[in-house]
mmCIF file with all atom_site columns, C-alpha atoms in Angstrom:
data_model
loop_
_atom_site.group_PDB
_atom_site.id
_atom_site.type_symbol
_atom_site.label_atom_id
_atom_site.label_alt_id
_atom_site.label_comp_id
_atom_site.label_asym_id
_atom_site.label_entity_id
_atom_site.label_seq_id
_atom_site.pdbx_PDB_ins_code
_atom_site.Cartn_x
_atom_site.Cartn_y
_atom_site.Cartn_z
_atom_site.occupancy
_atom_site.B_iso_or_equiv
_atom_site.pdbx_formal_charge
_atom_site.auth_seq_id
_atom_site.auth_comp_id
_atom_site.auth_asym_id
_atom_site.auth_atom_id
_atom_site.pdbx_PDB_model_num
ATOM 1   C CA . UNK A 1 1   ? -35.702 31.915  40.374  1.00 0.00 ? 1   UNK A CA 1
ATOM 2   C CA . UNK A 1 2   ? -33.188 34.483  39.292  1.00 0.00 ? 2   UNK A CA 1
ATOM 3   C CA . UNK A 1 3   ? -29.669 33.619  38.066  1.00 0.00 ? 3   UNK A CA 1
ATOM 4   C CA . UNK A 1 4   ? -26.427 35.623  38.123  1.00 0.00 ? 4   UNK A CA 1
ATOM 5   C CA . UNK A 1 5   ? -25.857 37.310  34.817  1.00 0.00 ? 5   UNK A CA 1
ATOM 6   C CA . UNK A 1 6   ? -22.870 35.304  34.114  1.00 0.00 ? 6   UNK A CA 1
ATOM 7   C CA . UNK A 1 7   ? -24.623 32.035  34.807  1.00 0.00 ? 7   UNK A CA 1
ATOM 8   C CA . UNK A 1 8   ? -27.657 33.005  32.719  1.00 0.00 ? 8   UNK A CA 1
ATOM 9   C CA . UNK A 1 9   ? -25.508 33.861  29.712  1.00 0.00 ? 9   UNK A CA 1
ATOM 10  C CA . UNK A 1 10  ? -23.796 30.572  30.011  1.00 0.00 ? 10  UNK A CA 1
ATOM 11  C CA . UNK A 1 11  ? -27.182 28.689  29.969  1.00 0.00 ? 11  UNK A CA 1
ATOM 12  C CA . UNK A 1 12  ? -28.365 30.651  26.990  1.00 0.00 ? 12  UNK A CA 1
ATOM 13  C CA . UNK A 1 13  ? -25.347 29.910  24.979  1.00 0.00 ? 13  UNK A CA 1
ATOM 14  C CA . UNK A 1 14  ? -25.538 26.356  25.933  1.00 0.00 ? 14  UNK A CA 1
ATOM 15  C CA . UNK A 1 15  ? -29.224 26.022  25.011  1.00 0.00 ? 15  UNK A CA 1
ATOM 16  C CA . UNK A 1 16  ? -28.504 27.818  21.601  1.00 0.00 ? 16  UNK A CA 1
ATOM 17  C CA . UNK A 1 17  ? -25.689 25.411  20.842  1.00 0.00 ? 17  UNK A CA 1
ATOM 18  C CA . UNK A 1 18  ? -27.618 22.249  21.428  1.00 0.00 ? 18  UNK A CA 1
ATOM 19  C CA . UNK A 1 19  ? -29.513 22.222  17.968  1.00 0.00 ? 19  UNK A CA 1
ATOM 20  C CA . UNK A 1 20  ? -26.159 22.757  16.149  1.00 0.00 ? 20  UNK A CA 1
ATOM 21  C CA . UNK A 1 21  ? -24.381 20.005  17.990  1.00 0.00 ? 21  UNK A CA 1
ATOM 22  C CA . UNK A 1 22  ? -27.330 17.602  17.378  1.00 0.00 ? 22  UNK A CA 1
ATOM 23  C CA . UNK A 1 23  ? -27.258 18.571  13.546  1.00 0.00 ? 23  UNK A CA 1
ATOM 24  C CA . UNK A 1 24  ? -23.433 18.057  13.555  1.00 0.00 ? 24  UNK A CA 1
ATOM 25  C CA . UNK A 1 25  ? -23.737 14.644  15.200  1.00 0.00 ? 25  UNK A CA 1
ATOM 26  C CA . UNK A 1 26  ? -26.332 13.551  12.715  1.00 0.00 ? 26  UNK A CA 1
ATOM 27  C CA . UNK A 1 27  ? -24.151 14.752  9.856   1.00 0.00 ? 27  UNK A CA 1
ATOM 28  C CA . UNK A 1 28  ? -21.081 12.985  11.125  1.00 0.00 ? 28  UNK A CA 1
ATOM 29  C CA . UNK A 1 29  ? -22.793 9.508   11.462  1.00 0.00 ? 29  UNK A CA 1
ATOM 30  C CA . UNK A 1 30  ? -20.183 7.118   10.156  1.00 0.00 ? 30  UNK A CA 1
ATOM 31  C CA . UNK A 1 31  ? -20.420 5.148   7.976   1.00 0.00 ? 31  UNK A CA 1
ATOM 32  C CA . UNK A 1 32  ? -23.498 6.253   6.011   1.00 0.00 ? 32  UNK A CA 1
ATOM 33  C CA . UNK A 1 33  ? -22.326 4.770   2.659   1.00 0.00 ? 33  UNK A CA 1
ATOM 34  C CA . UNK A 1 34  ? -19.949 2.237   1.383   1.00 0.00 ? 34  UNK A CA 1
ATOM 35  C CA . UNK A 1 35  ? -16.107 2.473   2.328   1.00 0.00 ? 35  UNK A CA 1
ATOM 36  C CA . UNK A 1 36  ? -13.697 2.042   -0.601  1.00 0.00 ? 36  UNK A CA 1
ATOM 37  C CA . UNK A 1 37  ? -10.493 0.257   0.186   1.00 0.00 ? 37  UNK A CA 1
ATOM 38  C CA . UNK A 1 38  ? -7.813  0.662   -2.549  1.00 0.00 ? 38  UNK A CA 1
ATOM 39  C CA . UNK A 1 39  ? -5.205  -1.857  -2.869  1.00 0.00 ? 39  UNK A CA 1
ATOM 40  C CA . UNK A 1 40  ? -2.362  -0.072  -4.958  1.00 0.00 ? 40  UNK A CA 1
ATOM 41  C CA . UNK A 1 41  ? -1.267  -3.313  -6.797  1.00 0.00 ? 41  UNK A CA 1
ATOM 42  C CA . UNK A 1 42  ? -2.795  -5.914  -9.151  1.00 0.00 ? 42  UNK A CA 1
ATOM 43  C CA . UNK A 1 43  ? -4.795  -8.905  -7.671  1.00 0.00 ? 43  UNK A CA 1
ATOM 44  C CA . UNK A 1 44  ? -2.774  -11.953 -6.536  1.00 0.00 ? 44  UNK A CA 1
ATOM 45  C CA . UNK A 1 45  ? 0.015   -10.319 -4.634  1.00 0.00 ? 45  UNK A CA 1
ATOM 46  C CA . UNK A 1 46  ? 1.020   -9.799  -1.078  1.00 0.00 ? 46  UNK A CA 1
ATOM 47  C CA . UNK A 1 47  ? -1.126  -6.590  -0.628  1.00 0.00 ? 47  UNK A CA 1
ATOM 48  C CA . UNK A 1 48  ? -4.140  -8.419  -2.049  1.00 0.00 ? 48  UNK A CA 1
ATOM 49  C CA . UNK A 1 49  ? -3.572  -11.297 0.253   1.00 0.00 ? 49  UNK A CA 1
ATOM 50  C CA . UNK A 1 50  ? -3.701  -9.033  3.303   1.00 0.00 ? 50  UNK A CA 1
ATOM 51  C CA . UNK A 1 51  ? -6.327  -6.450  1.993   1.00 0.00 ? 51  UNK A CA 1
ATOM 52  C CA . UNK A 1 52  ? -9.056  -8.701  0.996   1.00 0.00 ? 52  UNK A CA 1
ATOM 53  C CA . UNK A 1 53  ? -9.279  -10.689 4.318   1.00 0.00 ? 53  UNK A CA 1
ATOM 54  C CA . UNK A 1 54  ? -8.952  -7.339  6.140   1.00 0.00 ? 54  UNK A CA 1
ATOM 55  C CA . UNK A 1 55  ? -12.008 -6.022  4.209   1.00 0.00 ? 55  UNK A CA 1
ATOM 56  C CA . UNK A 1 56  ? -13.915 -8.904  5.351   1.00 0.00 ? 56  UNK A CA 1
ATOM 57  C CA . UNK A 1 57  ? -13.072 -8.392  9.033   1.00 0.00 ? 57  UNK A CA 1
ATOM 58  C CA . UNK A 1 58  ? -14.040 -4.598  8.574   1.00 0.00 ? 58  UNK A CA 1
ATOM 59  C CA . UNK A 1 59  ? -17.556 -5.292  7.095   1.00 0.00 ? 59  UNK A CA 1
ATOM 60  C CA . UNK A 1 60  ? -19.244 -6.201  10.423  1.00 0.00 ? 60  UNK A CA 1
ATOM 61  C CA . UNK A 1 61  ? -18.212 -2.742  11.750  1.00 0.00 ? 61  UNK A CA 1
ATOM 62  C CA . UNK A 1 62  ? -18.395 -0.630  8.674   1.00 0.00 ? 62  UNK A CA 1
ATOM 63  C CA . UNK A 1 63  ? -20.923 -2.344  6.476   1.00 0.00 ? 63  UNK A CA 1
ATOM 64  C CA . UNK A 1 64  ? -20.179 -2.538  2.796   1.00 0.00 ? 64  UNK A CA 1
ATOM 65  C CA . UNK A 1 65  ? -16.446 -2.256  1.966   1.00 0.00 ? 65  UNK A CA 1
ATOM 66  C CA . UNK A 1 66  ? -15.504 -2.156  -1.613  1.00 0.00 ? 66  UNK A CA 1
ATOM 67  C CA . UNK A 1 67  ? -12.103 -3.447  -2.594  1.00 0.00 ? 67  UNK A CA 1
ATOM 68  C CA . UNK A 1 68  ? -10.486 -1.866  -5.723  1.00 0.00 ? 68  UNK A CA 1
ATOM 69  C CA . UNK A 1 69  ? -7.122  -2.824  -7.152  1.00 0.00 ? 69  UNK A CA 1
ATOM 70  C CA . UNK A 1 70  ? -5.255  0.132   -8.816  1.00 0.00 ? 70  UNK A CA 1
ATOM 71  C CA . UNK A 1 71  ? -1.852  -1.169  -9.878  1.00 0.00 ? 71  UNK A CA 1
ATOM 72  C CA . UNK A 1 72  ? 1.020   0.722   -11.550 1.00 0.00 ? 72  UNK A CA 1
ATOM 73  C CA . UNK A 1 73  ? 3.886   2.963   -10.735 1.00 0.00 ? 73  UNK A CA 1
ATOM 74  C CA . UNK A 1 74  ? 5.130   0.739   -7.891  1.00 0.00 ? 74  UNK A CA 1
ATOM 75  C CA . UNK A 1 75  ? 1.930   1.422   -5.963  1.00 0.00 ? 75  UNK A CA 1
ATOM 76  C CA . UNK A 1 76  ? 2.060   5.248   -6.789  1.00 0.00 ? 76  UNK A CA 1
ATOM 77  C CA . UNK A 1 77  ? -1.146  5.312   -8.974  1.00 0.00 ? 77  UNK A CA 1
ATOM 78  C CA . UNK A 1 78  ? -3.381  3.771   -6.462  1.00 0.00 ? 78  UNK A CA 1
ATOM 79  C CA . UNK A 1 79  ? -2.039  5.761   -3.388  1.00 0.00 ? 79  UNK A CA 1
ATOM 80  C CA . UNK A 1 80  ? -2.232  9.015   -5.472  1.00 0.00 ? 80  UNK A CA 1
ATOM 81  C CA . UNK A 1 81  ? -5.927  8.313   -6.226  1.00 0.00 ? 81  UNK A CA 1
ATOM 82  C CA . UNK A 1 82  ? -6.550  7.966   -2.518  1.00 0.00 ? 82  UNK A CA 1
ATOM 83  C CA . UNK A 1 83  ? -4.552  11.160  -1.672  1.00 0.00 ? 83  UNK A CA 1
ATOM 84  C CA . UNK A 1 84  ? -6.707  13.170  -4.206  1.00 0.00 ? 84  UNK A CA 1
ATOM 85  C CA . UNK A 1 85  ? -9.959  11.646  -2.851  1.00 0.00 ? 85  UNK A CA 1
ATOM 86  C CA . UNK A 1 86  ? -12.283 13.728  -0.524  1.00 0.00 ? 86  UNK A CA 1
ATOM 87  C CA . UNK A 1 87  ? -10.761 13.349  3.020   1.00 0.00 ? 87  UNK A CA 1
ATOM 88  C CA . UNK A 1 88  ? -14.056 12.118  4.589   1.00 0.00 ? 88  UNK A CA 1
ATOM 89  C CA . UNK A 1 89  ? -12.986 8.644   5.693   1.00 0.00 ? 89  UNK A CA 1
ATOM 90  C CA . UNK A 1 90  ? -14.633 6.750   2.988   1.00 0.00 ? 90  UNK A CA 1
ATOM 91  C CA . UNK A 1 91  ? -11.450 6.136   0.907   1.00 0.00 ? 91  UNK A CA 1
ATOM 92  C CA . UNK A 1 92  ? -8.814  3.978   2.414   1.00 0.00 ? 92  UNK A CA 1
ATOM 93  C CA . UNK A 1 93  ? -5.584  2.757   1.118   1.00 0.00 ? 93  UNK A CA 1
ATOM 94  C CA . UNK A 1 94  ? -3.553  -0.401  2.259   1.00 0.00 ? 94  UNK A CA 1
ATOM 95  C CA . UNK A 1 95  ? -0.054  1.140   2.175   1.00 0.00 ? 95  UNK A CA 1
ATOM 96  C CA . UNK A 1 96  ? 3.482   -0.008  3.141   1.00 0.00 ? 96  UNK A CA 1
ATOM 97  C CA . UNK A 1 97  ? 7.149   0.724   2.783   1.00 0.00 ? 97  UNK A CA 1
ATOM 98  C CA . UNK A 1 98  ? 6.953   0.901   -1.039  1.00 0.00 ? 98  UNK A CA 1
ATOM 99  C CA . UNK A 1 99  ? 4.224   3.440   -1.005  1.00 0.00 ? 99  UNK A CA 1
ATOM 100 C CA . UNK A 1 100 ? 5.039   5.592   1.952   1.00 0.00 ? 100 UNK A CA 1
ATOM 101 C CA . UNK A 1 101 ? 8.836   5.658   2.016   1.00 0.00 ? 101 UNK A CA 1
ATOM 102 C CA . UNK A 1 102 ? 10.042  5.021   -1.482  1.00 0.00 ? 102 UNK A CA 1
ATOM 103 C CA . UNK A 1 103 ? 7.589   7.644   -3.032  1.00 0.00 ? 103 UNK A CA 1
ATOM 104 C CA . UNK A 1 104 ? 9.222   10.423  -0.976  1.00 0.00 ? 104 UNK A CA 1
ATOM 105 C CA . UNK A 1 105 ? 12.868  9.226   -1.055  1.00 0.00 ? 105 UNK A CA 1
ATOM 106 C CA . UNK A 1 106 ? 13.392  7.836   -4.500  1.00 0.00 ? 106 UNK A CA 1
ATOM 107 C CA . UNK A 1 107 ? 11.280  9.887   -6.797  1.00 0.00 ? 107 UNK A CA 1
ATOM 108 C CA . UNK A 1 108 ? 12.285  13.297  -8.159  1.00 0.00 ? 108 UNK A CA 1
ATOM 109 C CA . UNK A 1 109 ? 8.467   14.206  -8.752  1.00 0.00 ? 109 UNK A CA 1
ATOM 110 C CA . UNK A 1 110 ? 6.412   12.299  -6.122  1.00 0.00 ? 110 UNK A CA 1
ATOM 111 C CA . UNK A 1 111 ? 2.708   12.145  -6.913  1.00 0.00 ? 111 UNK A CA 1
ATOM 112 C CA . UNK A 1 112 ? 1.799   12.815  -3.316  1.00 0.00 ? 112 UNK A CA 1
ATOM 113 C CA . UNK A 1 113 ? 3.291   13.698  0.079   1.00 0.00 ? 113 UNK A CA 1
ATOM 114 C CA . UNK A 1 114 ? 2.988   10.637  2.427   1.00 0.00 ? 114 UNK A CA 1
ATOM 115 C CA . UNK A 1 115 ? 3.074   12.860  5.396   1.00 0.00 ? 115 UNK A CA 1
ATOM 116 C CA . UNK A 1 116 ? 0.800   15.743  4.334   1.00 0.00 ? 116 UNK A CA 1
ATOM 117 C CA . UNK A 1 117 ? -1.641  13.786  2.080   1.00 0.00 ? 117 UNK A CA 1
ATOM 118 C CA . UNK A 1 118 ? -2.303  10.662  4.183   1.00 0.00 ? 118 UNK A CA 1
ATOM 119 C CA . UNK A 1 119 ? -3.161  9.960   7.767   1.00 0.00 ? 119 UNK A CA 1
ATOM 120 C CA . UNK A 1 120 ? -2.082  6.543   9.288   1.00 0.00 ? 120 UNK A CA 1
ATOM 121 C CA . UNK A 1 121 ? -4.866  4.495   10.895  1.00 0.00 ? 121 UNK A CA 1
ATOM 122 C CA . UNK A 1 122 ? -3.239  1.273   11.995  1.00 0.00 ? 122 UNK A CA 1
ATOM 123 C CA . UNK A 1 123 ? -0.425  -1.301  11.356  1.00 0.00 ? 123 UNK A CA 1
ATOM 124 C CA . UNK A 1 124 ? -2.009  -4.539  10.044  1.00 0.00 ? 124 UNK A CA 1
ATOM 125 C CA . UNK A 1 125 ? 0.807   -6.748  8.805   1.00 0.00 ? 125 UNK A CA 1
ATOM 126 C CA . UNK A 1 126 ? 4.544   -7.420  8.685   1.00 0.00 ? 126 UNK A CA 1
ATOM 127 C CA . UNK A 1 127 ? 5.898   -8.838  5.545   1.00 0.00 ? 127 UNK A CA 1
ATOM 128 C CA . UNK A 1 128 ? 9.099   -10.718 4.375   1.00 0.00 ? 128 UNK A CA 1
ATOM 129 C CA . UNK A 1 129 ? 10.909  -10.850 1.093   1.00 0.00 ? 129 UNK A CA 1
ATOM 130 C CA . UNK A 1 130 ? 12.356  -13.847 -0.537  1.00 0.00 ? 130 UNK A CA 1
ATOM 131 C CA . UNK A 1 131 ? 14.215  -14.926 -3.649  1.00 0.00 ? 131 UNK A CA 1
ATOM 132 C CA . UNK A 1 132 ? 12.236  -17.323 -5.845  1.00 0.00 ? 132 UNK A CA 1
ATOM 133 C CA . UNK A 1 133 ? 13.715  -19.194 -8.910  1.00 0.00 ? 133 UNK A CA 1
ATOM 134 C CA . UNK A 1 134 ? 11.978  -21.439 -11.665 1.00 0.00 ? 134 UNK A CA 1
ATOM 135 C CA . UNK A 1 135 ? 12.394  -25.063 -10.914 1.00 0.00 ? 135 UNK A CA 1
ATOM 136 C CA . UNK A 1 136 ? 13.958  -25.648 -14.309 1.00 0.00 ? 136 UNK A CA 1
ATOM 137 C CA . UNK A 1 137 ? 17.101  -24.144 -12.957 1.00 0.00 ? 137 UNK A CA 1
ATOM 138 C CA . UNK A 1 138 ? 19.745  -26.542 -11.859 1.00 0.00 ? 138 UNK A CA 1
ATOM 139 C CA . UNK A 1 139 ? 19.986  -24.962 -8.436  1.00 0.00 ? 139 UNK A CA 1
ATOM 140 C CA . UNK A 1 140 ? 18.750  -26.158 -5.057  1.00 0.00 ? 140 UNK A CA 1
ATOM 141 C CA . UNK A 1 141 ? 20.453  -23.633 -2.798  1.00 0.00 ? 141 UNK A CA 1
ATOM 142 C CA . UNK A 1 142 ? 21.205  -19.916 -3.017  1.00 0.00 ? 142 UNK A CA 1
ATOM 143 C CA . UNK A 1 143 ? 25.002  -20.842 -3.351  1.00 0.00 ? 143 UNK A CA 1
ATOM 144 C CA . UNK A 1 144 ? 24.298  -23.059 -6.359  1.00 0.00 ? 144 UNK A CA 1
ATOM 145 C CA . UNK A 1 145 ? 22.077  -20.300 -7.992  1.00 0.00 ? 145 UNK A CA 1
ATOM 146 C CA . UNK A 1 146 ? 24.906  -17.764 -7.541  1.00 0.00 ? 146 UNK A CA 1
ATOM 147 C CA . UNK A 1 147 ? 27.389  -20.074 -9.144  1.00 0.00 ? 147 UNK A CA 1
ATOM 148 C CA . UNK A 1 148 ? 24.859  -20.927 -11.924 1.00 0.00 ? 148 UNK A CA 1
ATOM 149 C CA . UNK A 1 149 ? 24.260  -17.176 -12.564 1.00 0.00 ? 149 UNK A CA 1
ATOM 150 C CA . UNK A 1 150 ? 27.985  -16.502 -12.817 1.00 0.00 ? 150 UNK A CA 1
ATOM 151 C CA . UNK A 1 151 ? 28.465  -19.359 -15.227 1.00 0.00 ? 151 UNK A CA 1
ATOM 152 C CA . UNK A 1 152 ? 25.594  -18.054 -17.372 1.00 0.00 ? 152 UNK A CA 1
ATOM 153 C CA . UNK A 1 153 ? 26.153  -14.350 -17.224 1.00 0.00 ? 153 UNK A CA 1
ATOM 154 C CA . UNK A 1 154 ? 23.797  -12.334 -19.236 1.00 0.00 ? 154 UNK A CA 1
ATOM 155 C CA . UNK A 1 155 ? 21.205  -15.011 -19.667 1.00 0.00 ? 155 UNK A CA 1
ATOM 156 C CA . UNK A 1 156 ? 19.110  -14.685 -16.577 1.00 0.00 ? 156 UNK A CA 1
ATOM 157 C CA . UNK A 1 157 ? 16.544  -12.080 -15.611 1.00 0.00 ? 157 UNK A CA 1
ATOM 158 C CA . UNK A 1 158 ? 14.649  -11.446 -12.379 1.00 0.00 ? 158 UNK A CA 1
ATOM 159 C CA . UNK A 1 159 ? 11.350  -9.674  -11.873 1.00 0.00 ? 159 UNK A CA 1
ATOM 160 C CA . UNK A 1 160 ? 10.213  -7.283  -9.185  1.00 0.00 ? 160 UNK A CA 1
ATOM 161 C CA . UNK A 1 161 ? 7.041   -5.279  -8.330  1.00 0.00 ? 161 UNK A CA 1
ATOM 162 C CA . UNK A 1 162 ? 8.124   -1.997  -9.904  1.00 0.00 ? 162 UNK A CA 1
ATOM 163 C CA . UNK A 1 163 ? 11.025  0.407   -10.232 1.00 0.00 ? 163 UNK A CA 1
ATOM 164 C CA . UNK A 1 164 ? 11.986  1.791   -6.933  1.00 0.00 ? 164 UNK A CA 1
ATOM 165 C CA . UNK A 1 165 ? 10.047  -0.838  -4.998  1.00 0.00 ? 165 UNK A CA 1
ATOM 166 C CA . UNK A 1 166 ? 11.489  -2.639  -1.979  1.00 0.00 ? 166 UNK A CA 1
ATOM 167 C CA . UNK A 1 167 ? 11.478  -5.810  -4.157  1.00 0.00 ? 167 UNK A CA 1
ATOM 168 C CA . UNK A 1 168 ? 13.558  -4.018  -6.854  1.00 0.00 ? 168 UNK A CA 1
ATOM 169 C CA . UNK A 1 169 ? 16.049  -2.644  -4.323  1.00 0.00 ? 169 UNK A CA 1
ATOM 170 C CA . UNK A 1 170 ? 16.368  -6.266  -2.759  1.00 0.00 ? 170 UNK A CA 1
ATOM 171 C CA . UNK A 1 171 ? 17.166  -7.724  -6.139  1.00 0.00 ? 171 UNK A CA 1
ATOM 172 C CA . UNK A 1 172 ? 19.838  -4.990  -6.949  1.00 0.00 ? 172 UNK A CA 1
ATOM 173 C CA . UNK A 1 173 ? 21.276  -5.490  -3.469  1.00 0.00 ? 173 UNK A CA 1
ATOM 174 C CA . UNK A 1 174 ? 21.414  -9.193  -4.025  1.00 0.00 ? 174 UNK A CA 1
ATOM 175 C CA . UNK A 1 175 ? 23.215  -8.823  -7.379  1.00 0.00 ? 175 UNK A CA 1
ATOM 176 C CA . UNK A 1 176 ? 25.735  -6.488  -5.838  1.00 0.00 ? 176 UNK A CA 1
ATOM 177 C CA . UNK A 1 177 ? 26.489  -8.819  -2.855  1.00 0.00 ? 177 UNK A CA 1
ATOM 178 C CA . UNK A 1 178 ? 26.456  -11.996 -5.107  1.00 0.00 ? 178 UNK A CA 1
ATOM 179 C CA . UNK A 1 179 ? 28.594  -10.432 -7.795  1.00 0.00 ? 179 UNK A CA 1
ATOM 180 C CA . UNK A 1 180 ? 26.166  -11.043 -10.581 1.00 0.00 ? 180 UNK A CA 1
ATOM 181 C CA . UNK A 1 181 ? 25.468  -7.682  -12.135 1.00 0.00 ? 181 UNK A CA 1
ATOM 182 C CA . UNK A 1 182 ? 24.453  -9.277  -15.440 1.00 0.00 ? 182 UNK A CA 1
ATOM 183 C CA . UNK A 1 183 ? 21.096  -10.419 -14.161 1.00 0.00 ? 183 UNK A CA 1
ATOM 184 C CA . UNK A 1 184 ? 18.607  -8.338  -15.967 1.00 0.00 ? 184 UNK A CA 1
ATOM 185 C CA . UNK A 1 185 ? 15.909  -6.653  -13.923 1.00 0.00 ? 185 UNK A CA 1
ATOM 186 C CA . UNK A 1 186 ? 12.319  -6.699  -15.238 1.00 0.00 ? 186 UNK A CA 1
ATOM 187 C CA . UNK A 1 187 ? 9.744   -4.407  -13.613 1.00 0.00 ? 187 UNK A CA 1
ATOM 188 C CA . UNK A 1 188 ? 6.059   -5.553  -13.112 1.00 0.00 ? 188 UNK A CA 1
ATOM 189 C CA . UNK A 1 189 ? 2.945   -3.732  -11.984 1.00 0.00 ? 189 UNK A CA 1
ATOM 190 C CA . UNK A 1 190 ? 2.857   -5.911  -8.911  1.00 0.00 ? 190 UNK A CA 1
ATOM 191 C CA . UNK A 1 191 ? 3.678   -9.120  -7.323  1.00 0.00 ? 191 UNK A CA 1
ATOM 192 C CA . UNK A 1 192 ? 0.732   -11.027 -8.686  1.00 0.00 ? 192 UNK A CA 1
ATOM 193 C CA . UNK A 1 193 ? 1.790   -10.634 -12.313 1.00 0.00 ? 193 UNK A CA 1
ATOM 194 C CA . UNK A 1 194 ? 5.366   -11.476 -11.298 1.00 0.00 ? 194 UNK A CA 1
ATOM 195 C CA . UNK A 1 195 ? 4.565   -14.736 -9.590  1.00 0.00 ? 195 UNK A CA 1
ATOM 196 C CA . UNK A 1 196 ? 2.604   -15.763 -12.769 1.00 0.00 ? 196 UNK A CA 1
ATOM 197 C CA . UNK A 1 197 ? 5.654   -15.222 -14.962 1.00 0.00 ? 197 UNK A CA 1
ATOM 198 C CA . UNK A 1 198 ? 7.979   -17.015 -12.467 1.00 0.00 ? 198 UNK A CA 1
ATOM 199 C CA . UNK A 1 199 ? 5.755   -20.076 -12.500 1.00 0.00 ? 199 UNK A CA 1
ATOM 200 C CA . UNK A 1 200 ? 5.603   -20.072 -16.313 1.00 0.00 ? 200 UNK A CA 1
ATOM 201 C CA . UNK A 1 201 ? 9.331   -19.479 -16.647 1.00 0.00 ? 201 UNK A CA 1
ATOM 202 C CA . UNK A 1 202 ? 9.038   -16.067 -18.345 1.00 0.00 ? 202 UNK A CA 1
ATOM 203 C CA . UNK A 1 203 ? 11.637  -14.944 -15.738 1.00 0.00 ? 203 UNK A CA 1
ATOM 204 C CA . UNK A 1 204 ? 14.010  -17.274 -14.009 1.00 0.00 ? 204 UNK A CA 1
ATOM 205 C CA . UNK A 1 205 ? 14.076  -15.371 -10.677 1.00 0.00 ? 205 UNK A CA 1
ATOM 206 C CA . UNK A 1 206 ? 11.972  -13.058 -8.706  1.00 0.00 ? 206 UNK A CA 1
ATOM 207 C CA . UNK A 1 207 ? 11.889  -11.131 -5.443  1.00 0.00 ? 207 UNK A CA 1
ATOM 208 C CA . UNK A 1 208 ? 8.266   -11.518 -4.430  1.00 0.00 ? 208 UNK A CA 1
ATOM 209 C CA . UNK A 1 209 ? 7.111   -10.252 -1.100  1.00 0.00 ? 209 UNK A CA 1
#
């Protein structure tokens, strides 16, 4: 059987490419080793509450998933570590507004470019913020707390998850709207340590979320 020249060349090219395609397919088998999921905040916060159950759900599909908490810098340190990692799909990060919006808009020297250094995979959760106060304060409603804060100007403090975080901005917005600028802001490395100090009374108010 004779083939036209053009068809013959196509067949030869296709046959030559088969071993390479097979090799590439084997090389790209995923996953072939543990997947690392970075949570850019300390344990015990909202990101941790989402990330660890999510990792358990991922294990039947991906095998071993190692969760690593890297807190600090309002989430910047953990995400920066992921941005510098090899882009092979084995290092993931659980991000959000604080890590993907605030880093680019609020910092004069961002540690990474959320658009260039990271690729979104999926939306996994929606979060809400709240104002929490220690039960020792004589306030049962927000109105009562504002009145108490005004009557005790300079004596109260509130904690948040880091300078520039959405919790920080929420706290400052509250102070502005409530007319209580004397409430002192106290930055934490994440929501987990903040909640611990609210419960123990180290700070009277917090904006966890």
